[in-house]
Coordinates of C-alpha atoms in Angstrom, one line a residue:
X299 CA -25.2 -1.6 13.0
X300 CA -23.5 -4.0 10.3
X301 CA -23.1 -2.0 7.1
X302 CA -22.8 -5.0 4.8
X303 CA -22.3 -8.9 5.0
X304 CA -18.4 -9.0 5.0
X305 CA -18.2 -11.7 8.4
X306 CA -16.3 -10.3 11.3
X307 CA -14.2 -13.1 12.7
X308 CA -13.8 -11.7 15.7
X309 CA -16.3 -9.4 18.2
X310 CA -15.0 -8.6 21.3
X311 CA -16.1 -5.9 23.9
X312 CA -14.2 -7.4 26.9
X313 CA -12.7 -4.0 27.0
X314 CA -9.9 -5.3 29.4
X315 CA -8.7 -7.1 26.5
X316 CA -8.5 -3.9 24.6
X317 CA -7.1 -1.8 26.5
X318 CA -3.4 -0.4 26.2
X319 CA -1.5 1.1 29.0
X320 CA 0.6 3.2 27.0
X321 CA -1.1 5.1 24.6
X322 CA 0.3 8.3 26.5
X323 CA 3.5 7.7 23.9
X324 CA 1.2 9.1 21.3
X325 CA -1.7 9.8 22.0
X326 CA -4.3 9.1 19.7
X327 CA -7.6 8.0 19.2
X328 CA -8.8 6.2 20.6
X329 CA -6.6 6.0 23.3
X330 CA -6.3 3.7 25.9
X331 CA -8.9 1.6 24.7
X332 CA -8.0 -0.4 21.0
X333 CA -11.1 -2.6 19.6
X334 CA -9.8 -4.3 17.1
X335 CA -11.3 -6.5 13.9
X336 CA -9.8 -9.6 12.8
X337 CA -10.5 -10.9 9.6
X338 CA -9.0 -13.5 7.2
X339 CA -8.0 -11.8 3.9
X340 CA -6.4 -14.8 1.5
X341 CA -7.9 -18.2 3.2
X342 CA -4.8 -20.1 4.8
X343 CA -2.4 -16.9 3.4
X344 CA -2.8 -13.6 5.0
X345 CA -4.7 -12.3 7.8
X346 CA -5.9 -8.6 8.8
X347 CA -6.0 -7.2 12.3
X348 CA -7.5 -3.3 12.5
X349 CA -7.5 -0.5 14.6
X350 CA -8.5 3.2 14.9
X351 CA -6.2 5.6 14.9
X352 CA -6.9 9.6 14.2
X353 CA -6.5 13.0 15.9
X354 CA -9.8 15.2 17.0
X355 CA -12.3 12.0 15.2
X356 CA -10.1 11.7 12.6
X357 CA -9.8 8.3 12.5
X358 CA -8.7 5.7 9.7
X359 CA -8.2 2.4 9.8
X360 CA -4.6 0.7 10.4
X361 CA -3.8 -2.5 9.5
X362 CA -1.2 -5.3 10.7
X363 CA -1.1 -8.3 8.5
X364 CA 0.2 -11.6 9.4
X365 CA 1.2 -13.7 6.5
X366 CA 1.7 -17.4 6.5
X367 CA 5.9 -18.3 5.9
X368 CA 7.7 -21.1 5.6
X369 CA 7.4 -23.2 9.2
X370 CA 5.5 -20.0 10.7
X371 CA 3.9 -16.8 10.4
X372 CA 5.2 -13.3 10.0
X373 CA 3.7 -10.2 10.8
X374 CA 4.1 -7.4 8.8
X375 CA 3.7 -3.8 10.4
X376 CA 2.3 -3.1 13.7
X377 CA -0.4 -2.4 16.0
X378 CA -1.1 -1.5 19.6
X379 CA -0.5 -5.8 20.7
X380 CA -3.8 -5.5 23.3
X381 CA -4.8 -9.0 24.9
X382 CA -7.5 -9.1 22.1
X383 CA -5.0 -8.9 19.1
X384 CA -2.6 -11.9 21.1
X385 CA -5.0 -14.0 21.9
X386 CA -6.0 -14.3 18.3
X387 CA -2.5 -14.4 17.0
X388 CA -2.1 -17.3 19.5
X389 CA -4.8 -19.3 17.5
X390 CA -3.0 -18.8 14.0
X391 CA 0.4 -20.1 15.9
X392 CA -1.5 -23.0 17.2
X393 CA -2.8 -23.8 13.1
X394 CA 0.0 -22.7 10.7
X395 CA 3.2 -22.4 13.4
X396 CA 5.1 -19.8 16.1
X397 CA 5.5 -16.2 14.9
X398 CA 8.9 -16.3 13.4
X399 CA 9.6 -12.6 11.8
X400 CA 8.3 -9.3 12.3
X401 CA 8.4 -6.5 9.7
X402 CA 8.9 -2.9 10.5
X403 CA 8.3 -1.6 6.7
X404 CA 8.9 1.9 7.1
X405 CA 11.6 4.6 8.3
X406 CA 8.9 7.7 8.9
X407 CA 5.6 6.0 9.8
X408 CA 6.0 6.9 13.7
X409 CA 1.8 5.3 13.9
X410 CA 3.1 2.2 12.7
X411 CA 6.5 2.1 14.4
X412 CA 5.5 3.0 17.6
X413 CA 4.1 -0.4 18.6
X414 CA 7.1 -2.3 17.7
X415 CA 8.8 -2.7 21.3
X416 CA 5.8 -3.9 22.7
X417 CA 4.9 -6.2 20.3
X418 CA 8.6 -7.7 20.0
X419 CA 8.3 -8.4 23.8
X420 CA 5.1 -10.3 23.4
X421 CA 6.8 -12.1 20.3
X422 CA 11.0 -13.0 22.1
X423 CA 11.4 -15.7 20.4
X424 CA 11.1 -13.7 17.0
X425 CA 13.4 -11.9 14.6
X426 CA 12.9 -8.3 13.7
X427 CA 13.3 -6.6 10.5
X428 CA 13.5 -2.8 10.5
X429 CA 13.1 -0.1 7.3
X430 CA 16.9 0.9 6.9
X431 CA 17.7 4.3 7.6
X432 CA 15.3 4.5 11.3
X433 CA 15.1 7.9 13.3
X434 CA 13.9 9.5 15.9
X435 CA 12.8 13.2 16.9
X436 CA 14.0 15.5 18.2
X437 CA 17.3 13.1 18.5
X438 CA 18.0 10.3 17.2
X439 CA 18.3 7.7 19.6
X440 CA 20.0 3.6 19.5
X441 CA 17.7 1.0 19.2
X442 CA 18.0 -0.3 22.6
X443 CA 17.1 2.6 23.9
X444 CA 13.8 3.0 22.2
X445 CA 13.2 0.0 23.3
X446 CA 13.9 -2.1 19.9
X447 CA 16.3 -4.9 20.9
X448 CA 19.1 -4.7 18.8
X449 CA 20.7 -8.4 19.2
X450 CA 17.9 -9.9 17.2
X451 CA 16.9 -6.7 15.1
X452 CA 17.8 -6.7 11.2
X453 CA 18.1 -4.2 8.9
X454 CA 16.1 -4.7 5.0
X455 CA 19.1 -5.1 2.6
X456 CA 22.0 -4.2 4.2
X457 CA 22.0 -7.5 6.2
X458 CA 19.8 -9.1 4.2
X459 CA 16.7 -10.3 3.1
X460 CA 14.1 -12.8 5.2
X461 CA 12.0 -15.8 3.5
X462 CA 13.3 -15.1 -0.3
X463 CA 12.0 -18.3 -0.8
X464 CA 8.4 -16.9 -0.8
X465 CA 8.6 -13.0 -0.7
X466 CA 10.0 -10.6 -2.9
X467 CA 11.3 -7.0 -1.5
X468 CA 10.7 -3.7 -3.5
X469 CA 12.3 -0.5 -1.8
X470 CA 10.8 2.7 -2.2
X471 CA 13.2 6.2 -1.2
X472 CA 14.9 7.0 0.5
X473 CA 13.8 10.2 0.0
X474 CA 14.8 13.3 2.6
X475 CA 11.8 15.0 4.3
X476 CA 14.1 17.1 6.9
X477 CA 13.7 15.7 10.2
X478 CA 14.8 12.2 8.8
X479 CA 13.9 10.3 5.8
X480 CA 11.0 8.3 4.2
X481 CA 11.4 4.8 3.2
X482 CA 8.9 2.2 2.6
X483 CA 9.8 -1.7 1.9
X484 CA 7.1 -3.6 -0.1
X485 CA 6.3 -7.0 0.5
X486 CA 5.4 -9.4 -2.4
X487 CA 4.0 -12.5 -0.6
X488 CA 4.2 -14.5 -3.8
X489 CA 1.6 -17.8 -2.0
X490 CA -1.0 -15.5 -1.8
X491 CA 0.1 -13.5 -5.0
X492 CA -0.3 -9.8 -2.7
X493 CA 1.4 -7.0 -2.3
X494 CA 2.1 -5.8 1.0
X495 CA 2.1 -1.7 1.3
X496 CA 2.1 0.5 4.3
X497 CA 1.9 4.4 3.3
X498 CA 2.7 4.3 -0.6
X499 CA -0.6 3.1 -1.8
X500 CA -4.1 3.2 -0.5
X501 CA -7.3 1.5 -2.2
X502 CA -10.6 3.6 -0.9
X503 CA -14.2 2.4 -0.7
X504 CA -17.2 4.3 -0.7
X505 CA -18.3 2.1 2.4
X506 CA -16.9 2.6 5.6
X507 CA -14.4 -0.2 7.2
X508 CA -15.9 -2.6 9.2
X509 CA -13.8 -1.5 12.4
X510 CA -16.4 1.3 12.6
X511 CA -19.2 -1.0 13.5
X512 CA -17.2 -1.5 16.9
X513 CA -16.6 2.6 16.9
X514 CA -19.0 4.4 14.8
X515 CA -18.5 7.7 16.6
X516 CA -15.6 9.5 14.6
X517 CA -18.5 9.1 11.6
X518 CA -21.4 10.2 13.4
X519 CA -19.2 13.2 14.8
X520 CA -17.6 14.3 11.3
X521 CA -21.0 13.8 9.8
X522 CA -22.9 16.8 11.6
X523 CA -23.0 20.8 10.1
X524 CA -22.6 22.3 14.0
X525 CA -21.9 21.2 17.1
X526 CA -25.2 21.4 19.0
X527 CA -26.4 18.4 16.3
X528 CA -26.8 14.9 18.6
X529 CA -24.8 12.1 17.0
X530 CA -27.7 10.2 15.8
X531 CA -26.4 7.0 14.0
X532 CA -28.0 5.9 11.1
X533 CA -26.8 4.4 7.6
X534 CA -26.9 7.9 5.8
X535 CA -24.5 9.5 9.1
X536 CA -22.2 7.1 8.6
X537 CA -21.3 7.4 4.7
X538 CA -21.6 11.2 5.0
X539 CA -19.1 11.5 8.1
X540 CA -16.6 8.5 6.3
X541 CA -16.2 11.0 3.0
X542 CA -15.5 13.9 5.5
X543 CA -13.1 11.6 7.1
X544 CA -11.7 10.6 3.4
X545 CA -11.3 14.3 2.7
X546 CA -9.8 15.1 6.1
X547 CA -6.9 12.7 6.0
X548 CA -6.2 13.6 2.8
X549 CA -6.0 16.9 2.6
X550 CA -5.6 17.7 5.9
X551 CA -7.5 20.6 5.4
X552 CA -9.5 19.8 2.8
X553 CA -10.1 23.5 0.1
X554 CA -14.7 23.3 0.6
X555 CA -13.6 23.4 4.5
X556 CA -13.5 26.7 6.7
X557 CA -13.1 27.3 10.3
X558 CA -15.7 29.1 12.2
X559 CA -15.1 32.3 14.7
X560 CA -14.6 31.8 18.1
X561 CA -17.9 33.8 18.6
X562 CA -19.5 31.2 15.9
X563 CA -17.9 28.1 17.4
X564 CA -19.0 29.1 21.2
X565 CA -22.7 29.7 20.2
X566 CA -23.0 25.8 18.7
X567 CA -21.7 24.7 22.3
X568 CA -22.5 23.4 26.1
X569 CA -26.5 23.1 24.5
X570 CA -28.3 20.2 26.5
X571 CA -27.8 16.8 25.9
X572 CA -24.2 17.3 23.9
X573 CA -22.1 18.2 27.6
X574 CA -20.1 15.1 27.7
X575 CA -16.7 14.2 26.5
X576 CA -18.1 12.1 23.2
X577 CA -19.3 15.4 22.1
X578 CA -16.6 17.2 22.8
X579 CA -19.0 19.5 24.9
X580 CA -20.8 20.5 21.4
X581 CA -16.9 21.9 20.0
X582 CA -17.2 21.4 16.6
X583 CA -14.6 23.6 14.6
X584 CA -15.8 23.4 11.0
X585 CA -17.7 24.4 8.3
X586 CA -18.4 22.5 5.1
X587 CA -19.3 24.7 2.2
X588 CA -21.2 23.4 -0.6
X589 CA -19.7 21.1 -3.0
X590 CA -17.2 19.4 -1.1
X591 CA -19.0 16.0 -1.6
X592 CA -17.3 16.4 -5.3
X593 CA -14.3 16.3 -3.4
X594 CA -14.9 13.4 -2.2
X595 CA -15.4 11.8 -5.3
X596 CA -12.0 12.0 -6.4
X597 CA -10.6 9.6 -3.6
X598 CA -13.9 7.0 -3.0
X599 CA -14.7 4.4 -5.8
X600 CA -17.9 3.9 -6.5
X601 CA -18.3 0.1 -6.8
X602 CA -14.9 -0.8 -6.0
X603 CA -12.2 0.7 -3.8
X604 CA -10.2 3.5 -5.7
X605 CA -6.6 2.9 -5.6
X606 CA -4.2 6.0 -5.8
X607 CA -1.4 7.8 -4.0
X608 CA -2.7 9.4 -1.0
X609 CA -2.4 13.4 -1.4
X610 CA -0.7 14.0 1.7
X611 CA 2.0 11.3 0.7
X612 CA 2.4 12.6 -3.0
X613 CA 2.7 16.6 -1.6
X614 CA 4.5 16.3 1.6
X615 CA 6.7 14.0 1.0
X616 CA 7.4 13.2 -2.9
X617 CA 6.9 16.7 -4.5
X618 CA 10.4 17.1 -6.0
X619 CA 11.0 12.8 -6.1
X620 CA 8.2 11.9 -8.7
X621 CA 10.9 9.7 -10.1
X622 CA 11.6 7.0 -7.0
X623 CA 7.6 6.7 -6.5
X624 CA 7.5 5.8 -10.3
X625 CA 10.5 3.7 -10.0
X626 CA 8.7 1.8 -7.4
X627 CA 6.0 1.3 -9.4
X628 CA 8.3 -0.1 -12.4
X629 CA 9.7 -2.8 -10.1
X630 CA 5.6 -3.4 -8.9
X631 CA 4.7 -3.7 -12.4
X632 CA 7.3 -6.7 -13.4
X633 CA 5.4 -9.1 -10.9
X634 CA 3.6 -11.1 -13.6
X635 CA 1.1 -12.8 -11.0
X636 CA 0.2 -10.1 -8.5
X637 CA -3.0 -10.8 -8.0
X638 CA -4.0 -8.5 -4.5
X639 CA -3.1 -5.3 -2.3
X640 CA -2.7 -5.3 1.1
X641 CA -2.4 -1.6 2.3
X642 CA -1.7 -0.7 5.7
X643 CA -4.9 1.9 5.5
X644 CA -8.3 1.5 4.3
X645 CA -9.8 -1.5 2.5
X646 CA -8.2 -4.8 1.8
X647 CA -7.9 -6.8 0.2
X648 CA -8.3 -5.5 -3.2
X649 CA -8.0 -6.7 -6.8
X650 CA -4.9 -5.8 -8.0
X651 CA -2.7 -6.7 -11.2
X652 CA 0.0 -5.2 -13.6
X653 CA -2.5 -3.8 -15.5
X654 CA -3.8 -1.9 -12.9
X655 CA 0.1 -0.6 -11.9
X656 CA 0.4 0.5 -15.6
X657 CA -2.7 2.3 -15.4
X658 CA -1.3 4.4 -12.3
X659 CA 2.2 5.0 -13.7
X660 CA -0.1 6.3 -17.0
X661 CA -2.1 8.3 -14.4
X662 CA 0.6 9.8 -13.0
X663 CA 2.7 10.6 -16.3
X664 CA 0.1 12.2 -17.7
X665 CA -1.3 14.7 -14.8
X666 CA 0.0 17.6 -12.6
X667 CA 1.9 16.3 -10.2
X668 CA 1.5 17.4 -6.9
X669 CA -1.0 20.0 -7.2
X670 CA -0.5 23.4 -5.8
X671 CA -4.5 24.8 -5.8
X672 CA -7.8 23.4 -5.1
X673 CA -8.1 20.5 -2.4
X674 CA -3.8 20.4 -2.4
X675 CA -3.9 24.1 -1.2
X676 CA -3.2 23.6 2.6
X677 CA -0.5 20.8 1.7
X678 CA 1.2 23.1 -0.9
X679 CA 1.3 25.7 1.4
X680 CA 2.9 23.3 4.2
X681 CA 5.4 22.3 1.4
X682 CA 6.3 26.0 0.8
X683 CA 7.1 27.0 4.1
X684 CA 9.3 24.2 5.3
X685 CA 11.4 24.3 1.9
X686 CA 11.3 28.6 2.6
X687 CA 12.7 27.5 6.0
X688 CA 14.9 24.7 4.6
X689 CA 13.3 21.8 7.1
X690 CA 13.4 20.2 3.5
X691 CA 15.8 20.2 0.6
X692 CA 15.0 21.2 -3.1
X693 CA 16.4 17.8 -4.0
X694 CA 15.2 15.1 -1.6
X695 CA 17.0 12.1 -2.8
X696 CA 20.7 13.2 -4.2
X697 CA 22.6 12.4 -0.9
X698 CA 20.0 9.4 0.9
X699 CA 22.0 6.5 -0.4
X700 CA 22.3 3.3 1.2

C-alpha cells in the first residue's frame, strides 16, 4: 500500500539479498532480515538508503547517505551492508566513481556504529573516519579488536579533516553521559548545500516513511487498543500506529501511556487468529488514555516535517549542556547557503536555511529546557536516578576536551 507518490528507486523482496547473518550483535528489529529503500535525495549529490530498526515494534527509520566527493563517493553513517544495499552502491560506483571515505559521525550511537566493520570489509579499498573520543561497554576495547581496522581508520580533527575542498565539519560535545561520551560530527556537503546530522536533529512528518510500505507491521501493531485486535492494514492504521511510534521513541514512555496488569494483559491474549509470532501471540502491554494524540502533535508537522531536538536527546543526554547544543547551532547558522537536512532518522530531505536555525536557537532560548513533567516525565526520572547514582556528572562537559 503506497501512501503517497514519492518513487521508490528501488523494490526488492529477494529476501536473500536482505538478509544479515549477524544481527545477534544487537538484536533488533527487524532482525535477520533488513529491506531496505533506496532513494535519490539531491539528483547527482546525495543518496538515501533506509532501514528499520526498533525494539518490541518500535521501529524508526535509519538512514545511510552516500554523498558524491571529489573522484568518488562517501558514505556517511551506516547500515546493516545486506547484498541489497551493495549491489546498489555498486551502480553509484559504476556512475560517479569507487567509494573512497566512510564516515562514522558519532561516539555514542551504538545503532549506527555497529555496522561499521562489516561495511568497511565490503568497502577495503576505503578510508575510515571515526567520531573522536569512541567507546565501548562494559570495556572499552582497541579498534582492531572490534573489528575496526585501525591502519586505515582516522579520527575527525585530531588527524584531520577529509574532502575540505567540498565539506565543512561542525562538532557537537563532547559531552559526558557516564558510560562514555556523546559526540556528534556534522557534515556540510557544500555541492548539494545539506547538512548532514545523525542524532542532533530530527525533521518529522505526519506521513509515515516510505520504508514502511516494505514493513508496515510495527504501524499496524502500535496502532491497536488491545492485543486480541487483528492487524488489519488500512490508511487510517497506519497514521494512527506512526504517531504512537512518534510518541514512543520520544518519550520512551510517553506521560497518556499506562501499562496494563498482568491479569489485564493475559485476558487480551492467545484469542484465535492472533497465535503467531507477528502478533506477538496477542501480548500487547499498553494502554493509551485519551488525549495522547495532542501529544503527538507537538513532534509531527502538519504540512511539512517538524524539525526539533528529539526529547530523548535533549533530556538524557544534554540536560545540564544546553550551551554546546546551542553552540552547535551558532556554527550551523553561519552557513549562508544551507539549503537541506539530511538526518540520520525520519524524513529527508527537508527544507532547511539559517532562518530556520535562528528560529530553533530562538525556540530554545526562550522555553524550559529539558522538561521535567508531562510527556518528559519518564526521561526526567531516568535523568534523576543515574545523576542520584552518579552514572552521570552534574557537569557533563568541564573535563571532555580534545
Amino acid at each position: 500500500m503506497r501512501l503517497n507518490n514519492t518513487k521508490i528507486v528501488v523494490k526488492n523482496n529477494n529476501r536473500s539479498k536482505q538478509r544479515w547473518q549477524w544481527w545477534p550483535l544487537l538484536p533488533l528489529y527487524p532482525y535477520g532480515i533488513k529491506k531496505t529503500i533506496f532513494k535519490e535525495l539531491i539528483p547527482g549529490q546525495l543518496w538515501s538508503f533506509e532501514q528499520l530498526q526498533g525494539i518490541y515494534y518500535v521501529a524508526v527509520p535509519v538512514r545511510l547517505t552516500v554523498a558524491k566527493i571529489t573522484g568518488g563517493l562517501m558514505l556517511f553513517n551506516t547500515l546493516a551492508p545486506t547484498k541489497e544495499i551493495l549491489s546498489n552502491i555498486k551502480k553509484l560506483e559504476q556512475n560517479h566513481g569507487k567509494v573512497k571515505t566512510i564516515i562514522l559521525p558519532t561516539a555514542s550511537g551504538l545503532e549506527h556504529k555497529i555496522y561499521l566493520p562489516a561495511l568497511s570489509r565490503a568497502f577495503p579499498n576505503a578510508q575510515l573516519w571515526i567520531c573522536p573520543g569512541q567507546w565501548s561497554f562494559p570495556i572499552n576495547l582497541p579498534l582492531d579488536w572490534l573489528g575496526i581496522p585501525s591502519r586505515r581508520t582516522r579520527t575527525l580533527f585530531s588527524d584531520g579533516l577529509p574532502h575540505q575542498d567540498i565539506c565543512n565539519w561542525i562538532c557537537l560535545g563532547p559531552v559526558n553521559i557516564g558510560l562514555g561520551r556523546f559526540q556528534e560530527i556534522s557534515c556540510y556537503h557544500k555541492p548539494s548545500k545539506s547538512l548532514l546530522v545523525t542524532d542532533a536533529l530530527v525533521a518529522i512528518s505526519s506521513k509515515p516513511p516510505l520504508v514502511f510500505d516494505l514493513d508496515p507491521t510495527p504501524l499496524l501493531f502500535h496502532s491497536r487498543e488491545n492485543g486480541e485486535e487483528p492487524l488489519n492494514d488500512s490508511y487510517l492504521a497506519r497514521e494512527k500506529g506512526w504517531r504512537r511510534l512518534v510518541l514512543f521513541a520520544s518519550f520512551l514512555r510517553p506521560e497518556k501511556l499506562s501499562i496494563p496488569s498482568l491479569k489485564t494483559l493475559i485476558s487480551y491474549s492467545f484469542k484465535p487468529g492472533m497465535r503467531n509470532a507477528r502478533s506477538h501471540f496477542g501480548l500487547y502491554p499498553f494502554i493509551w488514555e485519551k488525549g495522547w494524540e495532542s501529544s503527538a502533535d507537538s513532534l509531527i508537522g502538519k504540512k511539512n516535517p517538524l524539525i526539533h531536538i528529539p526529547p530523548v536527546i535533549e533530556r538524557l543526554v544534554f540536560p545540564r549542556a544546553k550551551k554546546s547544543y546551542l553552540l552547535w547551532l551558532d556554527e550551523i547558522k553561519s552557513i549562508r547557503d544551507i539549503r537541506w537536512l539530511i538526518p540520520s532518522h525520519y524524513s529527508a530531505p527537508v527544507r532547511f536555511n539559517k532562518y530556520d536555525v535562528i528560529k530553533l536557537i530562538k525556540s530554545i532560548k526562550n522555553r524550559t529546557w529539558a522538561v521535567g513533567s508531562g510527556n518528559w516525565s519518564f526521561l526526567d526520572s531516568v535523568d534523576k536516578y543515574l545523576l542520584s547514582k552518579n552514572v552521570v556528572p552534574e557537569d557533563p562537559i568541564s573535563y571532555l576536551k580534545d
